[in-house]
Coordinates of C-alpha atoms in Angstrom, one line a residue:
X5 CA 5.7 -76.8 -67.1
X6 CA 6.7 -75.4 -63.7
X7 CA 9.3 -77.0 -61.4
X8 CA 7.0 -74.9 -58.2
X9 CA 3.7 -74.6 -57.9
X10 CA 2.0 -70.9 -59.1
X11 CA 2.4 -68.1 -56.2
X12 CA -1.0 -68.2 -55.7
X13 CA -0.6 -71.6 -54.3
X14 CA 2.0 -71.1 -51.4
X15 CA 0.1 -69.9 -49.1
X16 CA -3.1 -72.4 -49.6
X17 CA -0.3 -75.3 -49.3
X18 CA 0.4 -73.9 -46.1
X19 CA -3.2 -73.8 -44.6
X20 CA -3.5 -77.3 -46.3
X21 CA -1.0 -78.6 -44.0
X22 CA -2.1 -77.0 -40.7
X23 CA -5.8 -79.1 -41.9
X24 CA -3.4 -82.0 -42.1
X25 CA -1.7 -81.4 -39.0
X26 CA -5.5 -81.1 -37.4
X27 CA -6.6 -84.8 -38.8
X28 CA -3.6 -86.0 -37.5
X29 CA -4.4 -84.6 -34.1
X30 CA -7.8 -85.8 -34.0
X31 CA -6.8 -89.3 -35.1
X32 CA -4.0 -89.9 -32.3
X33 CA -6.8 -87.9 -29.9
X34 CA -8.8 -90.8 -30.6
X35 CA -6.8 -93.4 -30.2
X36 CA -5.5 -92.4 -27.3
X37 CA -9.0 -91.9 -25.7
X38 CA -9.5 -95.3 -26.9
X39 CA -6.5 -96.8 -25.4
X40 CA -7.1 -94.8 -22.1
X41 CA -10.8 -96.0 -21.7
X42 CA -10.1 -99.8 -23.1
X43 CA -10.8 -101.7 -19.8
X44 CA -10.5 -98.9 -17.7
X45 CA -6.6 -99.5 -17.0
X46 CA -3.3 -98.6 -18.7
X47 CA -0.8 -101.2 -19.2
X48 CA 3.0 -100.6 -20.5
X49 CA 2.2 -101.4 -23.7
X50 CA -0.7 -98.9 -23.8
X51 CA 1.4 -95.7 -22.1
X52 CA 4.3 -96.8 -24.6
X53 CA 2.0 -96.2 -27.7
X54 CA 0.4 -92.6 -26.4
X55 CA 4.0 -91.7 -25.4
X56 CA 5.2 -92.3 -28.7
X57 CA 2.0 -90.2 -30.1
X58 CA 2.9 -87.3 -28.3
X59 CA 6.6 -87.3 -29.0
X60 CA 5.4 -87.7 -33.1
X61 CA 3.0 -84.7 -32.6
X62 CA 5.7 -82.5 -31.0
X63 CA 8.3 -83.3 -33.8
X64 CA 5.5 -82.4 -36.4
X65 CA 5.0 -79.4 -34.7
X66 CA 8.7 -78.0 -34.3
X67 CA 9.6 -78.7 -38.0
X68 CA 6.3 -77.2 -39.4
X69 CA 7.1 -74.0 -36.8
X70 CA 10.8 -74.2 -37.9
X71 CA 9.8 -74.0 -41.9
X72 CA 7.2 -71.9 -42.4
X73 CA 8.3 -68.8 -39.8
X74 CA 7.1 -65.6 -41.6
X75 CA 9.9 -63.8 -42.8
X76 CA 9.7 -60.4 -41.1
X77 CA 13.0 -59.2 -39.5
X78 CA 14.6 -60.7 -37.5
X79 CA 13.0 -64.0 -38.3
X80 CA 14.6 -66.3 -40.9
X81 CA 13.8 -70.1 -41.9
X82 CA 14.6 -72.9 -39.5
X83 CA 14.1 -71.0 -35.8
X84 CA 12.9 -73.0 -33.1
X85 CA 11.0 -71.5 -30.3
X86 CA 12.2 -71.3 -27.0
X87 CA 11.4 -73.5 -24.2
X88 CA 8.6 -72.8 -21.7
X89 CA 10.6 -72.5 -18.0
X90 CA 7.5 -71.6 -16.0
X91 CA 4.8 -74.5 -17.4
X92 CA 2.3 -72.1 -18.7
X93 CA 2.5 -73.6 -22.2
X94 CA 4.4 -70.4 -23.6
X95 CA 8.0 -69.7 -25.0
X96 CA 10.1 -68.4 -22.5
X97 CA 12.6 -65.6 -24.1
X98 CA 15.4 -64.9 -24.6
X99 CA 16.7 -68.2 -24.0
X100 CA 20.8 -67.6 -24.1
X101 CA 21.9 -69.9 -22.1
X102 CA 22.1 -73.8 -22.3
X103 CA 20.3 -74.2 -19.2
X104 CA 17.2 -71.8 -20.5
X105 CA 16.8 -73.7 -23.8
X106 CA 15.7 -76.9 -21.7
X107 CA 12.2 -76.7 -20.4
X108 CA 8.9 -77.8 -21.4
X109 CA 7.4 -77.9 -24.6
X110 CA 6.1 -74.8 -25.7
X111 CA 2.7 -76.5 -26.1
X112 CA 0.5 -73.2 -26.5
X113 CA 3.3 -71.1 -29.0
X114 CA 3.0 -74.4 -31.3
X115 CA -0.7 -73.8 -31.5
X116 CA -0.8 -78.0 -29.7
X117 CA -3.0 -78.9 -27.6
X118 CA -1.7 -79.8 -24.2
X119 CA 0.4 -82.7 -25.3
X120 CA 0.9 -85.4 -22.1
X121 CA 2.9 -88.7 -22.1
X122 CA 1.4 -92.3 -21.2
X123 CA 2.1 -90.4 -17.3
X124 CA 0.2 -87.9 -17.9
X125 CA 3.2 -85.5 -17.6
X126 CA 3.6 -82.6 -20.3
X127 CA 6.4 -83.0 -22.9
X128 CA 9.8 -81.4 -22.5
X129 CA 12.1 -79.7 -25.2
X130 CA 15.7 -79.4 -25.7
X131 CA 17.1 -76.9 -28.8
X132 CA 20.8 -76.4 -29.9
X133 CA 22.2 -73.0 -29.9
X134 CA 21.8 -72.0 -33.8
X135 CA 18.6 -73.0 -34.2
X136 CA 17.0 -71.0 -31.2
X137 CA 14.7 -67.6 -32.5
X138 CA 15.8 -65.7 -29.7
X139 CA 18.0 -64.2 -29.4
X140 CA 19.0 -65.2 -33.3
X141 CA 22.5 -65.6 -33.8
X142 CA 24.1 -62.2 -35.7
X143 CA 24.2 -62.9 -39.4
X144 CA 25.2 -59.8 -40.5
X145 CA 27.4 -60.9 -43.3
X146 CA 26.6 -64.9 -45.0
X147 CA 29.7 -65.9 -44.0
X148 CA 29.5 -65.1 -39.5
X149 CA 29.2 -68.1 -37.5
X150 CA 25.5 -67.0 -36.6
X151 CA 24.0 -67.4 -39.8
X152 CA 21.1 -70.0 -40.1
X153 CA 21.5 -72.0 -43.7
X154 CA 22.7 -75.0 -45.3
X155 CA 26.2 -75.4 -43.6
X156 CA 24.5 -74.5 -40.0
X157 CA 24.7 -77.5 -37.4
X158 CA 22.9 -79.3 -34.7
X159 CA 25.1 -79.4 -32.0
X160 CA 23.4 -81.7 -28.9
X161 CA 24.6 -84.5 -28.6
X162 CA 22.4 -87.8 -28.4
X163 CA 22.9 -91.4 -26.6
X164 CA 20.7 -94.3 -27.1
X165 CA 20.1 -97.3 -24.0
X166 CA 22.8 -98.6 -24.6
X167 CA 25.1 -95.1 -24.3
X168 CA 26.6 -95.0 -27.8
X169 CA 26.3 -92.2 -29.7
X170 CA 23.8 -91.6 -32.1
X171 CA 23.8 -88.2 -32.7
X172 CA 27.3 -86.6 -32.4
X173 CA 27.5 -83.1 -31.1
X174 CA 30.7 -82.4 -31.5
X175 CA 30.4 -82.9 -35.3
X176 CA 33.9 -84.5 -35.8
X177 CA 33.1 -85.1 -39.2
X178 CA 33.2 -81.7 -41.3
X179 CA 30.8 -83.4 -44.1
X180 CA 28.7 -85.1 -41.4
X181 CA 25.8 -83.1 -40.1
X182 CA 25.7 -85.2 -36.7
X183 CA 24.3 -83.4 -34.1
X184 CA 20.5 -82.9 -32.9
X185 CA 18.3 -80.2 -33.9
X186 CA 16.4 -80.5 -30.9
X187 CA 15.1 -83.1 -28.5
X188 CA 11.7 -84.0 -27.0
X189 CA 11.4 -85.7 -23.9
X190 CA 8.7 -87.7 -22.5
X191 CA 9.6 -87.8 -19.0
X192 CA 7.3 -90.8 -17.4
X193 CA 6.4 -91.5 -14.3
X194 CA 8.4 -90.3 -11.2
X195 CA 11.7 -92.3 -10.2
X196 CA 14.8 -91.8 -7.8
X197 CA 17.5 -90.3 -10.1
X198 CA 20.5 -92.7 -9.3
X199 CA 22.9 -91.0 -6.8
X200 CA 19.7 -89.2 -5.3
X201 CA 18.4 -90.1 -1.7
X202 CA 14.8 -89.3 -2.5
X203 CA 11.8 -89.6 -5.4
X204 CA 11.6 -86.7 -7.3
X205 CA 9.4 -84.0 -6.3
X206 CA 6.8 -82.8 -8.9
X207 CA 5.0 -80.5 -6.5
X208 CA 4.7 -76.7 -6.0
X209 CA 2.9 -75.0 -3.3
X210 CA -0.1 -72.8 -4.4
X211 CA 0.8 -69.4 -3.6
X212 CA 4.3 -69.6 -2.5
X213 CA 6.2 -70.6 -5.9
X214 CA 2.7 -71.3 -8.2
X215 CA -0.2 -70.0 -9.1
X216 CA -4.0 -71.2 -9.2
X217 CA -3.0 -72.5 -12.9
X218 CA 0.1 -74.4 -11.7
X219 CA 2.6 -71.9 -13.5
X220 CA 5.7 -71.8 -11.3
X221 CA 6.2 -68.1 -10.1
X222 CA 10.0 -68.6 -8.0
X223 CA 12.8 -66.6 -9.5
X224 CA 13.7 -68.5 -11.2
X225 CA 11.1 -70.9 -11.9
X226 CA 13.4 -73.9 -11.5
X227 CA 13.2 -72.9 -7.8
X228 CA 9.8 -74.7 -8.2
X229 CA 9.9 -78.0 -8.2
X230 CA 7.3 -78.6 -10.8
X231 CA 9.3 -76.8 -12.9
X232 CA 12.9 -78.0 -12.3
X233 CA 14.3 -80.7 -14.9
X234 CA 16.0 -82.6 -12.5
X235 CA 12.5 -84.0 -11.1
X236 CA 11.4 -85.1 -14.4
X237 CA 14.6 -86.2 -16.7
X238 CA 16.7 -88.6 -15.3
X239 CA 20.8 -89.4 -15.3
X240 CA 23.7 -91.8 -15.4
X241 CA 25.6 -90.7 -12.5
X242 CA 28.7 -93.0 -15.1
X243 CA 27.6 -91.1 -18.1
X244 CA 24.8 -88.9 -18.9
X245 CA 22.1 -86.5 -17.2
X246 CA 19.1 -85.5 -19.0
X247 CA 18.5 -82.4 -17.0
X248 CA 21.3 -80.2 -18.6
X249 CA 23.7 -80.2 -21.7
X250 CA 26.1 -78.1 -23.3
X251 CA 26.2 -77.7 -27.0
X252 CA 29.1 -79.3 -29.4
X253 CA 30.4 -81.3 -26.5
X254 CA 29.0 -84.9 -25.5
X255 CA 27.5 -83.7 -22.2
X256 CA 24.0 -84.2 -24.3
X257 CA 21.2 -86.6 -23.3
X258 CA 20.2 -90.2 -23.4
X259 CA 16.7 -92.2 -24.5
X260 CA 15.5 -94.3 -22.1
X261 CA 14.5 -97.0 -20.8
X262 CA 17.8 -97.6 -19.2
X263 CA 18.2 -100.7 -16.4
X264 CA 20.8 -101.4 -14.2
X265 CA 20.4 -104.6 -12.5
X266 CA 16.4 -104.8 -11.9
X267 CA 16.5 -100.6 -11.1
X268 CA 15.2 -98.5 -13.5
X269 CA 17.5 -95.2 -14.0
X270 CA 16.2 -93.8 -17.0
X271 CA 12.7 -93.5 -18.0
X272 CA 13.1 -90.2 -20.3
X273 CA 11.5 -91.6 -23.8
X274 CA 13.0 -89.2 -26.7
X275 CA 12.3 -87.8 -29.8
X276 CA 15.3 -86.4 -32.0
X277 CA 15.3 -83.6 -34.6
X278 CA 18.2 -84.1 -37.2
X279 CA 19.4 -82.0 -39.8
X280 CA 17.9 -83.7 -42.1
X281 CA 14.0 -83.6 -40.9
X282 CA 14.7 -79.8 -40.8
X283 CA 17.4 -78.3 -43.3
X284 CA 16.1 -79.6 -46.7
X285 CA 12.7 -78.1 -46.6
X286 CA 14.4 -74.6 -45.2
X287 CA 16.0 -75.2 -48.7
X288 CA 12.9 -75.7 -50.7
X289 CA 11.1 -72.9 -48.9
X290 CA 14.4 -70.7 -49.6
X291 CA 13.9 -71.7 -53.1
X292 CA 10.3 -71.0 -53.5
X293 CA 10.6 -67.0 -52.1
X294 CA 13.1 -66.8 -54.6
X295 CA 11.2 -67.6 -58.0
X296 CA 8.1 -65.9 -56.2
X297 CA 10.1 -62.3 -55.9
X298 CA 11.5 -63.3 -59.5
X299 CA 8.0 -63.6 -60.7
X300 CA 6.6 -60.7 -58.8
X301 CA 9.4 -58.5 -60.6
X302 CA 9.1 -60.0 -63.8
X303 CA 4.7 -58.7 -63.9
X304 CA 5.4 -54.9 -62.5
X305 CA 4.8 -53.4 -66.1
X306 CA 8.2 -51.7 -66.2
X307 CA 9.8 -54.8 -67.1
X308 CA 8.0 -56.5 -69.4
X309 CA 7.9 -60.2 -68.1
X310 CA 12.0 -59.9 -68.1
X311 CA 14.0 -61.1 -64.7
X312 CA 17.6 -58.9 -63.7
X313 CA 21.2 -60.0 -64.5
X314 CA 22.8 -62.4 -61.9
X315 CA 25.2 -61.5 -59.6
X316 CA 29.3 -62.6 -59.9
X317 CA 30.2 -65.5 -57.8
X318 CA 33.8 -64.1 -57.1
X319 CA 32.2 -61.0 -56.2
X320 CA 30.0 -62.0 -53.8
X321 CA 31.7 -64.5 -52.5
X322 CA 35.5 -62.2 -52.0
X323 CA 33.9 -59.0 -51.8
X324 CA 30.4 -59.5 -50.0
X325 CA 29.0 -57.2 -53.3
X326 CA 26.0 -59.0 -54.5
X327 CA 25.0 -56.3 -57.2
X328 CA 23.7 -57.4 -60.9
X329 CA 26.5 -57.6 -63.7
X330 CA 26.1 -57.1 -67.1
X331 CA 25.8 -59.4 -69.5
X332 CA 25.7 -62.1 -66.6
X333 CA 23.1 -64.9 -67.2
X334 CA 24.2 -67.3 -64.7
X335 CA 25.5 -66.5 -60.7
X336 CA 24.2 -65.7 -57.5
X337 CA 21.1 -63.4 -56.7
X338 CA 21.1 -60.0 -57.2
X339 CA 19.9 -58.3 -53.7
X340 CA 20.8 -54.8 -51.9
X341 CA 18.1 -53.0 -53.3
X342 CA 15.8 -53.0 -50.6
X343 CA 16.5 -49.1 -48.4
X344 CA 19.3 -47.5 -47.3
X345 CA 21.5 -49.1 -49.5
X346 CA 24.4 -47.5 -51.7
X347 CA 24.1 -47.0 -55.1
X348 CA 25.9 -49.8 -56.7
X349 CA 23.6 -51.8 -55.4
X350 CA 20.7 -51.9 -57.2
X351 CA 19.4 -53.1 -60.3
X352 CA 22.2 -50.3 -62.0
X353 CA 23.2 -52.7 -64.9
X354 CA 19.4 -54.7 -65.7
X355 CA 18.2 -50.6 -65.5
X356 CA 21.0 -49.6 -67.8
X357 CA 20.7 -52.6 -70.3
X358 CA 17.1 -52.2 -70.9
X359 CA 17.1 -48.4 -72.0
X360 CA 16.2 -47.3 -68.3
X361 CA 13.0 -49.0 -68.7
X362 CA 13.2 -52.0 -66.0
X363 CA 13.3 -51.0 -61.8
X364 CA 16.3 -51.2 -60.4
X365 CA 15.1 -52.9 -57.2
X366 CA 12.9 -55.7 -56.0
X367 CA 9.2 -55.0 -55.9
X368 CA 9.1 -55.3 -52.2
X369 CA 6.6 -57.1 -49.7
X370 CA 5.5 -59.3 -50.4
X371 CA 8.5 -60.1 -51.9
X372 CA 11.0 -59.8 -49.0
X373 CA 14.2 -60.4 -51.0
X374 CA 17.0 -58.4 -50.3
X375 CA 19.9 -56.1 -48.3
X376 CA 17.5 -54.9 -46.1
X377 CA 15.9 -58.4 -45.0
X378 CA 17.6 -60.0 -42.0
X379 CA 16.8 -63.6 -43.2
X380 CA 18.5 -62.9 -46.8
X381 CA 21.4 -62.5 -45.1
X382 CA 21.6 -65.9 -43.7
X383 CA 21.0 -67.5 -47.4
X384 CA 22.5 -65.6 -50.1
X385 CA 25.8 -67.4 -50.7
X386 CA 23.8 -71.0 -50.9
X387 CA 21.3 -69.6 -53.8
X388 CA 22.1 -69.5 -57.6
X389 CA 20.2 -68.6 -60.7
X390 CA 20.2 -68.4 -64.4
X391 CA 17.8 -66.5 -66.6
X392 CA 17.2 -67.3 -70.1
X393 CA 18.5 -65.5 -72.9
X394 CA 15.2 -64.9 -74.1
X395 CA 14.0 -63.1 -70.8
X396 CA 17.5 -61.8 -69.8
X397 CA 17.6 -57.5 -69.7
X398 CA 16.9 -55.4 -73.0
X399 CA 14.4 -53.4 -74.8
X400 CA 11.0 -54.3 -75.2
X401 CA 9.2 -57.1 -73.9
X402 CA 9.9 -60.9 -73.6
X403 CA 7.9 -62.6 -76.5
X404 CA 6.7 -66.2 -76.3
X405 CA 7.2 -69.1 -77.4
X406 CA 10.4 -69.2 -75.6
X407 CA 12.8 -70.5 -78.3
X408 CA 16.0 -69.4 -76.6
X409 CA 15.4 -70.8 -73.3
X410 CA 17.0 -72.7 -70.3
X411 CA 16.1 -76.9 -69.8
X412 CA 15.4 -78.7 -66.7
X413 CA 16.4 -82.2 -66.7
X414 CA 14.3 -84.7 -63.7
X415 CA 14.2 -88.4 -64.0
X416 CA 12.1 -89.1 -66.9
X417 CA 11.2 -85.8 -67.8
X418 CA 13.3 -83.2 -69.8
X419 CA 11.9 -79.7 -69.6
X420 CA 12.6 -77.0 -72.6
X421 CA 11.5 -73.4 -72.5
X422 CA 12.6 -72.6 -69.0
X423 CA 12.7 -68.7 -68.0
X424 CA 14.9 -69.0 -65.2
X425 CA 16.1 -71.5 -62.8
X426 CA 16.7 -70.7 -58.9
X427 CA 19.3 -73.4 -57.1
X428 CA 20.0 -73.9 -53.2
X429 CA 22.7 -75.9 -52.5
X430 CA 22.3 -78.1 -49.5
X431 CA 25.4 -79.2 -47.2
X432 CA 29.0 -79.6 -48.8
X433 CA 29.0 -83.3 -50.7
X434 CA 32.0 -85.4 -51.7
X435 CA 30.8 -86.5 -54.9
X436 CA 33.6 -89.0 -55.4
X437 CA 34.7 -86.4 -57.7
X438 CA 35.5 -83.7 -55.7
X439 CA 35.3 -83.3 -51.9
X440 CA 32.9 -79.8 -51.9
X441 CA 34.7 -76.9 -49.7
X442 CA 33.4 -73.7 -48.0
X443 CA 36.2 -72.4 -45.7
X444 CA 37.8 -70.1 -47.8
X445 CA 36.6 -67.1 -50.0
X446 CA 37.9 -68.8 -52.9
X447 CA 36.1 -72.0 -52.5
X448 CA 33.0 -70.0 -52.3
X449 CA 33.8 -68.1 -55.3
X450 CA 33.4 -71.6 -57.0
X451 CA 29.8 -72.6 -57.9
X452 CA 31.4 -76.5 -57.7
X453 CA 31.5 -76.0 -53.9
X454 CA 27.6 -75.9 -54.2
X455 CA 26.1 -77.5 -56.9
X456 CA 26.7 -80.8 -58.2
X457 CA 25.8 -82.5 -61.8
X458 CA 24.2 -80.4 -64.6
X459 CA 23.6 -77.6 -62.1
X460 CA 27.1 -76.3 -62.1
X461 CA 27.3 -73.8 -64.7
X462 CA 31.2 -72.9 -63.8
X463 CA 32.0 -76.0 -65.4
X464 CA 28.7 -77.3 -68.0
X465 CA 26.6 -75.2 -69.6
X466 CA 24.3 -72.1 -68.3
X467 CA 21.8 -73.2 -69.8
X468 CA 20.8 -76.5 -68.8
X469 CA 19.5 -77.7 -65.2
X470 CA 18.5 -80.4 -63.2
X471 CA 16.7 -81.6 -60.3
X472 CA 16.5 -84.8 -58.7
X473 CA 15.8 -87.0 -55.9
X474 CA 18.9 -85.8 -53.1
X475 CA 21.7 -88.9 -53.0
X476 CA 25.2 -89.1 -51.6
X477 CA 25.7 -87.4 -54.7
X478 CA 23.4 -84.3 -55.4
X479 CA 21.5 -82.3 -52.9
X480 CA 20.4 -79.2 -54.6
X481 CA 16.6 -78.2 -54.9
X482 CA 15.8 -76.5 -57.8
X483 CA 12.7 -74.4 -59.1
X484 CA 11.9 -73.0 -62.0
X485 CA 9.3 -71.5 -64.2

């Protein structure tokens, strides 16, 4: 029994869900053709419900984008693309700034259709600074503040009607994962922004500042008014304006509807995207390109259906050196063997151990594990693995039954004759036992500041497992074959 489905499978999974994505956009296309042609009028109630279908389509959309971005440099698991500034339907790069990664939804780069509110108005987007694809955030070791990974942050922060926080920017709690993703706002029909003498303007002049296809050509585009936030997102001149933020502070943005007196100031509907709709199935996709290089090494003829020794955790962690150690059944991944890389390494000690029969590198594409892949770099310190004794390097190939094998552990189900397990932690726990740490090169030594329960070999045995339903008390995904 496998804790992943076969190789062959990943990739049919993924088309499976873009057919599920399609139902689901046929189904609110019909309803909302229903709702719009019931009676021949729209009431509240009616633009409410294909709001909120519009805002749930978008959301879809960024986490499917966000989870299954090939993995060709420099892409990496969980970026989000960058606004459209110029209402073509397009991403808009690079987006640096706070002020380029508000815009519209990047309707066309989604593969949507062209998603409108109960207003008819297009849909705009809001990202925080580490999750935007361009430019990605240096990662050049696992441990710079640009990687993209299990620790990594939302940082806008979020207000509902009634102005308390609900999604803390600022992230005051170092466990917490508070902060927004990303924001989707429905902007609604056209009001006076409080503190504003006029309605705001939603026009653009056809060849002055737009074109034939109403894509705002100023320099920059917010020079248009059609494509300028301030005439679509609204603002508490006391607390809060829609049409800008600033990442970890609590200038952020605030779902509507808002009153004061019988004047309504905000009319932005919002749709948030937390760390966890996104982060745990980065993990699980992290996890399944894992086992798939594992098992694309373990077939290449050379090596006889056996996997390479793990890599130290001190090691990596102190000394940033990820090669395989002898005699090591249980610790990080092995990587660096993908070009241009010195000669310690690669696969030196699995090579050495077998009688120079196994490679001494991955297979390569379509595994894309590895010192020379960008995204590896953002994830190596989170995943762990164990190979069984049985399929561990030597001489010879790995005979079955598997007698002297690792066990997986799952609610109900105990699962013997394992080959190898691959672990991703997910954020730092306190497990009521110990309060998990990653600031210091110490702590990350320590596979207890990762895994929790049967998973952490540093202090139960290497060679038994689990995997479970995430609680207050576990979060790692595990896979294994």
């Amino acid at each position: 029994m496998s804790g992943r489905p076969p190789r062959s499978r990943v990739r049919p999974q993924r088309g499976a869900a873009l057919i599920a994505s399609i139902l689901l956009f046929a189904v609110i296309g019909i309803s909302t053709f229903l709702v719009l042609t019931r009676g021949g009028s729209t009431d509240d109630a009616q633009r409410a419900l294909i709001t909120q279908q519009a805002l749930t389509q978008a959301k879809a959309a960024l986490i499917g984008y966000a989870s299954a971005v090939p993995l060709e440099d420099p892409k990496r698991p969980g970026d989000l693309p960058c606004p459209d500034v110029d209402n073509d339907g397009d991403a808009d790069t690079p987006c640096s700034s706070a002020a380029s990664r508000l815009g519209r939804l990047p309707w066309r780069t989604l593969g949507l259709p062209d998603l409108r509110d109960g207003d008819g108005e297009r849909l705009w987007y809001a990202v925080s600074d580490a999750f935007k694809n361009n430019p990605r955030t240096l990662c050049a070791a696992p441990t710079d503040a640009g990687c993209l990974n299990s620790d990594t942050r939302g940082t806008i922060t979020v207000r509902n009607a009634s102005q308390a926080i609900v999604h803390d920017g600022t992230n005051p709690d170092p466990l917490l994962p508070s902060g927004a993703v990303a924001v989707i706002f429905a902007p609604g029909e056209v009001i006076r922004r409080q503190g504003g003498a006029e309605l705001q303007n939603r026009s653009c002049t056809l060849g002055d500042d737009c074109n034939q296809f109403n894509r705002c050509t100023a320099s920059p585009p917010t020079n248009t008014p059609l494509c300028n936030p301030i005439n679509y997102l609204d603002n508490l001149t006391a607390g809060e304006d829609n049409a800008d933020f600033a990442d970890s502070t609590h200038n952020g943005v605030i779902g509507g509807p808002v009153k004061i007196g019988p004047d309504l100031v905000v009319n932005d509907r919002i749709a948030v995207i937390t760390y966890d709709d996104i982060v745990p199935l980065l993990e699980l996709r992290v996890a399944r390109e894992v086992s798939a290089c594992l098992d694309q090494y373990a077939v290449r003829p050379a090596n006889l259906g056996r996997y390479p020794w793990a890599t130290d955790t001190s090691d990596s962690a102190v000394n940033n050196r990820f090669a395989d150690q002898s005699g090591l059944r249980a610790g990080r991944v092995p990587d660096g063997m993908i070009g241009g890389v010195t000669a310690e390494q690669l696969l030196r000690n699995t090579r050495n151990d077998s009688g120079n029969a196994m490679e001494e590198s991955w297979p390569g594409l379509p595994c894309n594990l590895g010192h020379g892949f960008a995204w590896w770099n953002n994830w190596k310190l989170h995943v762990f693995y164990a190979v069984a004794e049985q399929f561990k390097p030597g001489p010879g190939a790995a005979s079955l039954p598997c007698l002297d094998c690792l066990s997986v552990s799952s609610p109900g189900v105990f699962t013997a004759g394992v080959r190898y397990a691959v672990i991703v932690s997910g954020r730092p726990l306190n497990t009521g036992t110990i309060m998990q740490s990653r600031a210091m090169a110490g702590d990350r030594a320590n596979p207890s500041s990762y895994l929790e329960g049967d998973n952490d070999f540093s202090v139960l045995t290497a060679d038994l497992f689990e995997s479970r339903r995430r609680s207050a008390t576990f979060n790692d995904v595990t896979v294994y074959k």
